[in-house]
Coordinates of C-alpha atoms and ligand atoms in Angstrom, one line a residue:
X1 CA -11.6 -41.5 18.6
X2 CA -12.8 -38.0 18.4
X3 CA -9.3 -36.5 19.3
X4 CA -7.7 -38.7 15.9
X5 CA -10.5 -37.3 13.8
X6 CA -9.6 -33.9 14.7
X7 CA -6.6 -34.4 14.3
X8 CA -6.7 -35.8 10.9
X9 CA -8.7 -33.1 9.9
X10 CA -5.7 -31.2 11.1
X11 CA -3.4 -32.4 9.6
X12 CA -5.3 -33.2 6.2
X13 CA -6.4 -29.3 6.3
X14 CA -3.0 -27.8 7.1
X15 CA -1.6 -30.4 4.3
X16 CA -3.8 -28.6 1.4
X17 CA -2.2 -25.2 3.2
X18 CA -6.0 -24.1 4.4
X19 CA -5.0 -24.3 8.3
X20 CA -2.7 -21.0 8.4
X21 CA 0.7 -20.9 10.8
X22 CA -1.3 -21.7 14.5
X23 CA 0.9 -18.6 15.9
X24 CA -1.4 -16.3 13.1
X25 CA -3.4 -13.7 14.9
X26 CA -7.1 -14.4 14.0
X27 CA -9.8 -12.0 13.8
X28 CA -13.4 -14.0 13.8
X29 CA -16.1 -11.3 14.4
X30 CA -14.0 -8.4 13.9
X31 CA -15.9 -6.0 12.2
X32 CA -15.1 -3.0 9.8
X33 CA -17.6 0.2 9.8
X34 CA -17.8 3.0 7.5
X35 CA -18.8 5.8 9.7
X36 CA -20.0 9.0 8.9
X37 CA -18.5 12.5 10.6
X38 CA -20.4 15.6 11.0
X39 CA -18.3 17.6 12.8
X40 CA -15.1 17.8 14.6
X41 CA -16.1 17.0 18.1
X42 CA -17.3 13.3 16.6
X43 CA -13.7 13.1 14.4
X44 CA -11.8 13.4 17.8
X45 CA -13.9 10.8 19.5
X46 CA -12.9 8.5 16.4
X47 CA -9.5 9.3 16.3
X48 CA -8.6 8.6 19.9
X49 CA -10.2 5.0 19.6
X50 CA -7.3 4.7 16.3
X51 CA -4.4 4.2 18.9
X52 CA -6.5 2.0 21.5
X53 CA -4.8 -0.8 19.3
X54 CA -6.2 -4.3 20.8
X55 CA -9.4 -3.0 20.6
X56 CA -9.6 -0.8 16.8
X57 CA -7.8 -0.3 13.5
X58 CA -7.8 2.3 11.6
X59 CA -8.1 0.8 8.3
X60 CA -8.7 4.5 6.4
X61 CA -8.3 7.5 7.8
X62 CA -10.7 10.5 8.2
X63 CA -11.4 11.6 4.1
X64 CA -11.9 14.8 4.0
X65 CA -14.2 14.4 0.8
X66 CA -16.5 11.1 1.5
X67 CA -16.4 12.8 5.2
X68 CA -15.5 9.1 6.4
X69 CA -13.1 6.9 8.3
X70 CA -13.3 2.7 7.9
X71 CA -12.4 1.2 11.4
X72 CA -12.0 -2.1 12.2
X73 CA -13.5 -3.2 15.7
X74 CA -12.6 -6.3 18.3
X75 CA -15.7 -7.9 19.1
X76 CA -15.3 -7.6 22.6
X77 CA -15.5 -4.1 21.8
X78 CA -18.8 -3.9 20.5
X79 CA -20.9 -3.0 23.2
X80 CA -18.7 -0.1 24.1
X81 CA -18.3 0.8 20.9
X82 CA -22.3 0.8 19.7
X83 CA -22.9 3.3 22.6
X84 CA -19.9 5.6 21.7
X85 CA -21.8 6.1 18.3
X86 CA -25.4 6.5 19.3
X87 CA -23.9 9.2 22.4
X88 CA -21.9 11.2 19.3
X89 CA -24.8 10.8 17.0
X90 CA -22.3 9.0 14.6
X91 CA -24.1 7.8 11.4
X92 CA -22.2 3.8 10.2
X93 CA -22.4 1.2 7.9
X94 CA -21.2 -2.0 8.3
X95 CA -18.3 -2.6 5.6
X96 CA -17.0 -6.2 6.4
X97 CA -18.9 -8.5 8.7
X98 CA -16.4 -10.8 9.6
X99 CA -12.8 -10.0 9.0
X100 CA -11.3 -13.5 9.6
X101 CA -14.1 -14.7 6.9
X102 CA -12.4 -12.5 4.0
X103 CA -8.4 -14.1 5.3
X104 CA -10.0 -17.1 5.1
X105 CA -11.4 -17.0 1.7
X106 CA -8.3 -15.0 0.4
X107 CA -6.0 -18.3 1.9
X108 CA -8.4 -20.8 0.1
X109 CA -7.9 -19.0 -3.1
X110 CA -4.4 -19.4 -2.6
X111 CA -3.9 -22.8 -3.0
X112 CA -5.5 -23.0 -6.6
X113 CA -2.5 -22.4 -8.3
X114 CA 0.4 -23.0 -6.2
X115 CA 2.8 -23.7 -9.3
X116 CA 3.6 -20.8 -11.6
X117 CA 3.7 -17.3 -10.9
X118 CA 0.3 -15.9 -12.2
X119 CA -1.3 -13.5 -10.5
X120 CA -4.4 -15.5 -9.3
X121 CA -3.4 -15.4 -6.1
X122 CA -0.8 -13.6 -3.6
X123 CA 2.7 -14.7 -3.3
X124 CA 5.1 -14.6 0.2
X125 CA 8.5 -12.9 0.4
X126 CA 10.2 -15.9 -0.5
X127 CA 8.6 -16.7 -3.7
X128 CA 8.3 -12.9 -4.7
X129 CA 12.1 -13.1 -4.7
X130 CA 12.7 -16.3 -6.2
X131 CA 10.7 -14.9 -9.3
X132 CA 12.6 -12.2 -9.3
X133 CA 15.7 -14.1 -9.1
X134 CA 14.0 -15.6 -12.4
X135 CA 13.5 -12.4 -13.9
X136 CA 16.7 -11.3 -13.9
X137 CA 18.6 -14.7 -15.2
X138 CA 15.7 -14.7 -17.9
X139 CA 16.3 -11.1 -19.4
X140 CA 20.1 -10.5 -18.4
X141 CA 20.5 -7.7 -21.2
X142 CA 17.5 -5.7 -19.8
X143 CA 17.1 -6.7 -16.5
X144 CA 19.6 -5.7 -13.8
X145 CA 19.2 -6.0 -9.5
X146 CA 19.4 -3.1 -7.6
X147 CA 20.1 -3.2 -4.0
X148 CA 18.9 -0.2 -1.7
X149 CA 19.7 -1.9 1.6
X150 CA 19.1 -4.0 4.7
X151 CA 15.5 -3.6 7.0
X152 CA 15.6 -3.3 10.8
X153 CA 15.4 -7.7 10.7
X154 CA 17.8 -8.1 7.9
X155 CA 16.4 -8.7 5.1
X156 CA 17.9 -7.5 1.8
X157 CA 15.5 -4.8 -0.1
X158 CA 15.5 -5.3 -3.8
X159 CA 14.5 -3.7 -6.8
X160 CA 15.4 -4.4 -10.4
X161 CA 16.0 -2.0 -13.2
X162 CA 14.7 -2.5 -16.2
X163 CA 16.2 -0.7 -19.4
X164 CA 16.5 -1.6 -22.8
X165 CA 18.8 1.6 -24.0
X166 CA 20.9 4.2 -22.7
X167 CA 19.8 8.0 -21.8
X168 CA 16.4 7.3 -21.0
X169 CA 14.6 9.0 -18.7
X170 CA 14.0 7.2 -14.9
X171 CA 10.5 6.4 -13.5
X172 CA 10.7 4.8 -10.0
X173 CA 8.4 2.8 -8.3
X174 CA 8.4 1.8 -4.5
X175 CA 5.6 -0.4 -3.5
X176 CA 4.5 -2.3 -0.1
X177 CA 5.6 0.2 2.1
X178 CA 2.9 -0.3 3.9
X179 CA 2.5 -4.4 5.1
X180 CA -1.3 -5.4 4.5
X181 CA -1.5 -4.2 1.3
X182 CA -0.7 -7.0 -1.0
X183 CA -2.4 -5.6 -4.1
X184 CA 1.1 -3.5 -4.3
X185 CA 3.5 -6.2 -4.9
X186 CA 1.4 -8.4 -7.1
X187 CA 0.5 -5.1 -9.2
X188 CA 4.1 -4.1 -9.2
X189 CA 5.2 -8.0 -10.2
X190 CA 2.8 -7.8 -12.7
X191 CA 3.9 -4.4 -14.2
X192 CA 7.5 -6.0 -14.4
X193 CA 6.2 -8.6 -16.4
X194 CA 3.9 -6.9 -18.5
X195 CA 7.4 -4.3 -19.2
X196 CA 9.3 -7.8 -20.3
X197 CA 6.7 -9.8 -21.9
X198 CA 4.3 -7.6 -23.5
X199 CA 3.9 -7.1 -27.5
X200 CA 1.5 -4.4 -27.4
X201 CA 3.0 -1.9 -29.4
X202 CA 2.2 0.7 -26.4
X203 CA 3.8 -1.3 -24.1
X204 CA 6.9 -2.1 -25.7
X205 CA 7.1 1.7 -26.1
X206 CA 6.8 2.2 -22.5
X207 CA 9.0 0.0 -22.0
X208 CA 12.1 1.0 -24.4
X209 CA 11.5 4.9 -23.6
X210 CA 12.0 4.8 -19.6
X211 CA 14.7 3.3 -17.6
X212 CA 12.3 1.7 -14.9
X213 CA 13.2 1.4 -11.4
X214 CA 10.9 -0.8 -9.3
X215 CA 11.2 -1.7 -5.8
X216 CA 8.1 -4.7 -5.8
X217 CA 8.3 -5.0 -1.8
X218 CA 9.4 -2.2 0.3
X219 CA 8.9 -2.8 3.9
X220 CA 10.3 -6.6 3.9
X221 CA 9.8 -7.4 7.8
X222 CA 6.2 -6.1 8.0
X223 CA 5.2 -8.0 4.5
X224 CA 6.8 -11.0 6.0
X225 CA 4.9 -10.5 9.4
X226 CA 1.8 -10.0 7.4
X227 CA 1.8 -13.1 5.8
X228 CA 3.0 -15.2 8.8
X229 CA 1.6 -13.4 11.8
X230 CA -0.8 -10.8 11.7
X231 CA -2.7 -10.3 8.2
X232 CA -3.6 -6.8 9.2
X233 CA 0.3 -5.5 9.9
X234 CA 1.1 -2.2 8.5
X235 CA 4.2 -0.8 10.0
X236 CA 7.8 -1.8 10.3
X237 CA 8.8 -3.9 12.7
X238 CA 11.3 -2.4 14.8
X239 CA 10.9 -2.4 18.9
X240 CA 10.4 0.9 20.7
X241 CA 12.6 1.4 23.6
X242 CA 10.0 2.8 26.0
X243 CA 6.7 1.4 24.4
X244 CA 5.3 -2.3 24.1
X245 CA 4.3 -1.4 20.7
X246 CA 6.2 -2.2 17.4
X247 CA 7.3 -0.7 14.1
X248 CA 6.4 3.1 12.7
X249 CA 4.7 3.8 9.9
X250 CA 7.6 4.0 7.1
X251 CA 5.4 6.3 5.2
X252 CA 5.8 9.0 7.7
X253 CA 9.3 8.4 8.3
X254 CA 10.7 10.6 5.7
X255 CA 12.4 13.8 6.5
X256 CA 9.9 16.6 4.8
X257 CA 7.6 18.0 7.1
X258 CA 8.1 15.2 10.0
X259 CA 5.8 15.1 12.1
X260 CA 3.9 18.6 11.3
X261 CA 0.5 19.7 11.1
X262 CA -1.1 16.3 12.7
X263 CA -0.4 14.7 9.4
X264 CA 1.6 11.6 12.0
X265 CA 1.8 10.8 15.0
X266 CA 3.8 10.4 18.0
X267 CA 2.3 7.7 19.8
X268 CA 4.2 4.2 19.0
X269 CA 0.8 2.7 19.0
X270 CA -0.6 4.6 16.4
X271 CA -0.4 3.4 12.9
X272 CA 0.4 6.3 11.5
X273 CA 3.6 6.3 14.1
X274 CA 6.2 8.7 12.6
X275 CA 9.0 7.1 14.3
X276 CA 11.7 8.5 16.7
X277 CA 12.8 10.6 14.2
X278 CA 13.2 11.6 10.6
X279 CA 15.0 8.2 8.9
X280 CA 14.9 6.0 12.7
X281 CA 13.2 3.4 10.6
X282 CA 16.4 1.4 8.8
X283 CA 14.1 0.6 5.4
X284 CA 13.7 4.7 5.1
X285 CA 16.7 5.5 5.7
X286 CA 18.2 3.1 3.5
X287 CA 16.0 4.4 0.9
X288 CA 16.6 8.3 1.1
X289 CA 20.0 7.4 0.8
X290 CA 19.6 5.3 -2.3
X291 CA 17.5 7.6 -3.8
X292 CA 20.1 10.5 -2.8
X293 CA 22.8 8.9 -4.3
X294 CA 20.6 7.8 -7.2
X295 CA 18.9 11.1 -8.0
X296 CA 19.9 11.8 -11.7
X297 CA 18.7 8.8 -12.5
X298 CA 14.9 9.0 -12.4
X299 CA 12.6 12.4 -13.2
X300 CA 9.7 10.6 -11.5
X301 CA 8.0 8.9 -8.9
X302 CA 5.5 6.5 -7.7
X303 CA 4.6 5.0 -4.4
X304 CA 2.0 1.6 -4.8
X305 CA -0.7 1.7 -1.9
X306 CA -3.9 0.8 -1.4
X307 CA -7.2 1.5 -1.0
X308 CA -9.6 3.6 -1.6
X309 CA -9.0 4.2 -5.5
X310 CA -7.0 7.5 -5.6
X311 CA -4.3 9.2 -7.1
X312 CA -2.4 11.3 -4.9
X313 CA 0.5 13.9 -5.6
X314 CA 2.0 16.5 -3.6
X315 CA 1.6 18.5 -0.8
X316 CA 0.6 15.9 1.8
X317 CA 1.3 18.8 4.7
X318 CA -0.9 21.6 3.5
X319 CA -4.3 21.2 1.8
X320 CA -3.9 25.5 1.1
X321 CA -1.2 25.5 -0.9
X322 CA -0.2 23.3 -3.7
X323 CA 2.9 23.0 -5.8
X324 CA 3.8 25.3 -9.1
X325 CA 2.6 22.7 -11.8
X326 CA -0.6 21.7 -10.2
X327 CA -2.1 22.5 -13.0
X328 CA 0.2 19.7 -15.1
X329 CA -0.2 17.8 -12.3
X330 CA -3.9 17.8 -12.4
X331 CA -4.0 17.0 -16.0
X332 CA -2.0 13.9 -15.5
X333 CA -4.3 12.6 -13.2
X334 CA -7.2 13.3 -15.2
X335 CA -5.2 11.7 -17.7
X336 CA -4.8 8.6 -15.2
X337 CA -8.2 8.8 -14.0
X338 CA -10.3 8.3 -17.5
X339 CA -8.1 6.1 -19.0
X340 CA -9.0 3.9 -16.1
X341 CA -12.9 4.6 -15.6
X342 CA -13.1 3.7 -19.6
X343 CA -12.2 0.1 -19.4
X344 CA -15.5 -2.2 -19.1
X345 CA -14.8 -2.3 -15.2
X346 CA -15.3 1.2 -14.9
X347 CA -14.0 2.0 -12.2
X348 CA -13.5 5.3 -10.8
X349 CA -10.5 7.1 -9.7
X350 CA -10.2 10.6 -7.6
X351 CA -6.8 12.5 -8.3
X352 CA -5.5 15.5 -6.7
X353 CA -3.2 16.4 -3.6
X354 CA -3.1 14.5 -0.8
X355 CA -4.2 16.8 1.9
X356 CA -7.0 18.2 -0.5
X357 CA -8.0 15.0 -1.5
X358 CA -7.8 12.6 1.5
X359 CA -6.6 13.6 4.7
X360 CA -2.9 15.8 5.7
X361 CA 0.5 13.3 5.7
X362 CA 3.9 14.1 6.5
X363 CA 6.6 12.5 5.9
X364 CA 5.8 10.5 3.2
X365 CA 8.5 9.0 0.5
X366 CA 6.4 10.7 -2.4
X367 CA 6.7 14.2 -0.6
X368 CA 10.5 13.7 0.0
X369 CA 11.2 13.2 -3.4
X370 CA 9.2 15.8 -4.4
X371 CA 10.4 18.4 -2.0
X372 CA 14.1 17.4 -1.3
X373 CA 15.1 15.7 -4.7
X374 CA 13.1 18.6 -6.2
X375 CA 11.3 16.1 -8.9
X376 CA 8.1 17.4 -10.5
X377 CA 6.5 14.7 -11.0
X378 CA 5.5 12.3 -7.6
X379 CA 2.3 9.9 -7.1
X380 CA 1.2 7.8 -4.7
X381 CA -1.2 5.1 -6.1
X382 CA -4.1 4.1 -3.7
X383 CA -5.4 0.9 -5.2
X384 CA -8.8 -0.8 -5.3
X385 CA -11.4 -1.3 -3.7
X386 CA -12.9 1.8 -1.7
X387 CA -13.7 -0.6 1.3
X388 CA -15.9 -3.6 0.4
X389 CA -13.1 -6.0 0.8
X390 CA -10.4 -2.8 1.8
X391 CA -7.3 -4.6 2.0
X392 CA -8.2 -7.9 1.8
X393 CA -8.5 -7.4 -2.3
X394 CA -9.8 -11.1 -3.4
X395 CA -7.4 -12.4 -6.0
X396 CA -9.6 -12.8 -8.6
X397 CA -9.2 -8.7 -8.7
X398 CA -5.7 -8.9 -8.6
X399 CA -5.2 -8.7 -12.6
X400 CA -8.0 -6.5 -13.5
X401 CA -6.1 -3.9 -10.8
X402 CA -3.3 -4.2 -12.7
X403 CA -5.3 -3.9 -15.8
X404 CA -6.2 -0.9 -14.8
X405 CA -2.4 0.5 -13.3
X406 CA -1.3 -0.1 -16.8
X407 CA -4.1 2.1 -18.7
X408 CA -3.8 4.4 -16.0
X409 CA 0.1 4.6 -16.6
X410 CA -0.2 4.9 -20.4
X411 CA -2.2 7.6 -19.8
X412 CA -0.4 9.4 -17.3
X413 CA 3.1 9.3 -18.7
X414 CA 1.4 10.1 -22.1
X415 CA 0.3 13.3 -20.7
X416 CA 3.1 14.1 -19.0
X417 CA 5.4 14.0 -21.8
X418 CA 3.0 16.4 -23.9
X419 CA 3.5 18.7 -21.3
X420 CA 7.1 18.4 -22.0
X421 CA 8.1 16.4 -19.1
X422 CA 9.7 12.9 -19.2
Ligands
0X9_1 O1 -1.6 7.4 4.6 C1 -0.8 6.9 3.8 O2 0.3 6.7 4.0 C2 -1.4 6.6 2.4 N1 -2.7 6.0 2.5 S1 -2.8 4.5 3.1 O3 -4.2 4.2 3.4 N2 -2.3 3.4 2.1 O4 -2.0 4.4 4.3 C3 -1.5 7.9 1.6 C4 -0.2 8.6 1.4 C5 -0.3 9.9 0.7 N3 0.9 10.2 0.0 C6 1.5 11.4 0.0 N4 1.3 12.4 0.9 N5 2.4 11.7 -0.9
ZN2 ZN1 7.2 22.2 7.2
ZN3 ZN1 -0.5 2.5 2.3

């Protein structure tokens, strides 16, 4: 009698979609820490724990500002890993308490409004393309699909252009590179809508002076794998011949600096994984060729990531030396970053390079396009928060994020074209 109640409650759970896919990798008790590092000896203890991957995640890297790293730990792990702090004198904070908690509350959320696309909660693959399917047969004259090419499971990659007249300038936006961090393609879904729909006279402006080019989910397998298997997925999901461990990071998979300077690595477990080689990944190779071929067409662009609430532009291999318009650079940012901390949410962005800012990376899409395509103007977004919920963003922040993308924006491209670019 028990057993039928259960499974009822089963049944009547999984029904009203609370019960997630059985085969989903749970993480009850899994904890996130904020520690604090003092010194080199404790970053290297940190960092070898990163690729020890059934028992840590690194959810944010080592920032060479806040002096921190956010890792997420197996319960199991705990003893082990309270003793590996208290022997290097590391100084933590617990971020999340339970991991599994905040997927659970996010999937709860997600069944409030299962009917239109709105932006209250996060959408799969599936329905992601099936509104932009929409999209496209709603604004035909504006609207047209782009098609950069197939991932490693084969999966088509989409983007759509938007333009509403000939010989503007390009702006192109990839976002969801990276797997877990679903803000991206709900803020990039949103933009797209905001570009079509809006009647703010800014807006409409921004809309009718750029050709836009936006990618809303790049890395297709992992996003899929996020949703159905493993929340906290961040790579691609290609097998490694000689390693157990799957996917490279796609944001270090592009050829500029691959693999230099400790800004990747070369251990498949790692999530910062470079790949085999420059372009192994399909998705970024696909990409660099799109964007090859494609290069007249856009004088700028963006990459969608999150967290930590940064704007990042070039170099991501050298924190001593920066590019020739830094300076404009810098301005945008600022530009960006007030625009966004004036709204009533106040929130606060940090702009500069990425390996001044935050921590060295090679091989990302942003540097590539920078270096390669020789484009002056290249930003990588990192979303909110700066690691209360990290990349389990509840929905009910999804629209003031975008909110804030769309200030920020304004701003930026604002400044930029006073500065006689765009
Ligand atoms: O490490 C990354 O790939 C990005 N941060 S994340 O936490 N979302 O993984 C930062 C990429 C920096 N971008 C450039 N170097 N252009
Ligand atoms: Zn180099
Ligand atoms: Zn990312």
């Amino acid at each position: 009698m028990r057993l039928l109640w259960l499974l009822l409650t089963v049944v009547a759970l999984a029904s009203a979609g609370v019960l997630q896919d059985s085969t989903m990798k749970r993480y009850d008790n899994f904890k996130v820490y904020k520690l604090n590092i003092q010194n080199k000896i404790q970053l290297a203890a940190i960092e070898k724990l990163g690729e020890l991957t059934k028992k840590y995640n690194v959810w944010r890297d080592y920032d060479r500002n806040t002096k921190q790293v956010d890792i997420m730990v197996n319960p199991e792990e705990m003893p082990y890993f309270q003793q590996l702090l208290k022997l290097n004198n590391i100084t933590s904070e617990v971020m999340v308490e339970n991991v599994q908690a905040l997927i659970d509350e996010e999937q709860v959320t997600a069944t409030a409004d299962s009917t239109t696309f709105g932006w209250t909660k996060y959408y799969e693959l599936e329905e992601i393309q099936a509104w932009l399917d929409e999209v496209l047969a709603n604004y035909p004259t504006v609207t047209e699909e782009f098609i950069v090419g197939q991932s490693y499971e084969g999966r088509t990659i989409r983007g759509i252009k938007i333009s509403h007249k000939t010989g503007n300038p390009g702006i192109f936006i990839e976002s969801n590179i990276h797997a877990r961090e679903w803000i991206t393609s709900a803020s990039a879904t949103w933009f797209i809508n905001e570009l079509l729909t809006s009647e703010e006279p800014d807006v409409r402006n921004l809309a009718d002076s750029y050709d836009w080019y936006i990618i809303p989910v790049f890395n297709v397998d992992g996003f899929e794998y996020s949703h159905r298997k493993d929340r906290m997925w961040r790579k691609t999901r290609q097998p490694h011949a000689t390693n157990d461990c799957v996917g490279a990071d796609a944001n270090r998979n592009f050829d500029s600096h691959w693999l230099e300077s400790n800004g990747a690595s070369s251990n498949p477990c790692s999530e910062t994984f470079a790949g085999d080689q420059p372009g192994s990944e399909p998705e970024a190779k696909a990409l660099t060729e799109f964007l090859t071929a494609n290069q007249d067409k856009f004088d700028a662009y963006f990459s969608f990531h999150s967290y930590g609430q940064y704007l990042l532009s070039p170099y991501g291999h050298t924190a001593t030396e920066f590019p020739d318009n830094y300076d404009d650079i810098l301005a945008m940012g600022k530009a960006f970053a007030d625009a966004i901390e004036a709204l009533p949410y106040g929130t606060a962005y940090r702009y500069g390079s990425t390996a001044f800012v935050l921590y060295v990376a090679t091989g990302t899409s942003v540097d590539w396009v920078f270096n390669e395509l020789d484009k002056k103007i290249g930003f990588t977004i990192e979303y909110r928060d700066t690691g209360r919920y990290g990349f389990i963003l509840p929905p009910v922040q999804i629209i003031p994020n975008c909110e804030e993308l769309l200030v920020g924006m304004l701003a930026l491209i604002e400044q930029a074209k006073a500065l006689g670019y765009l």
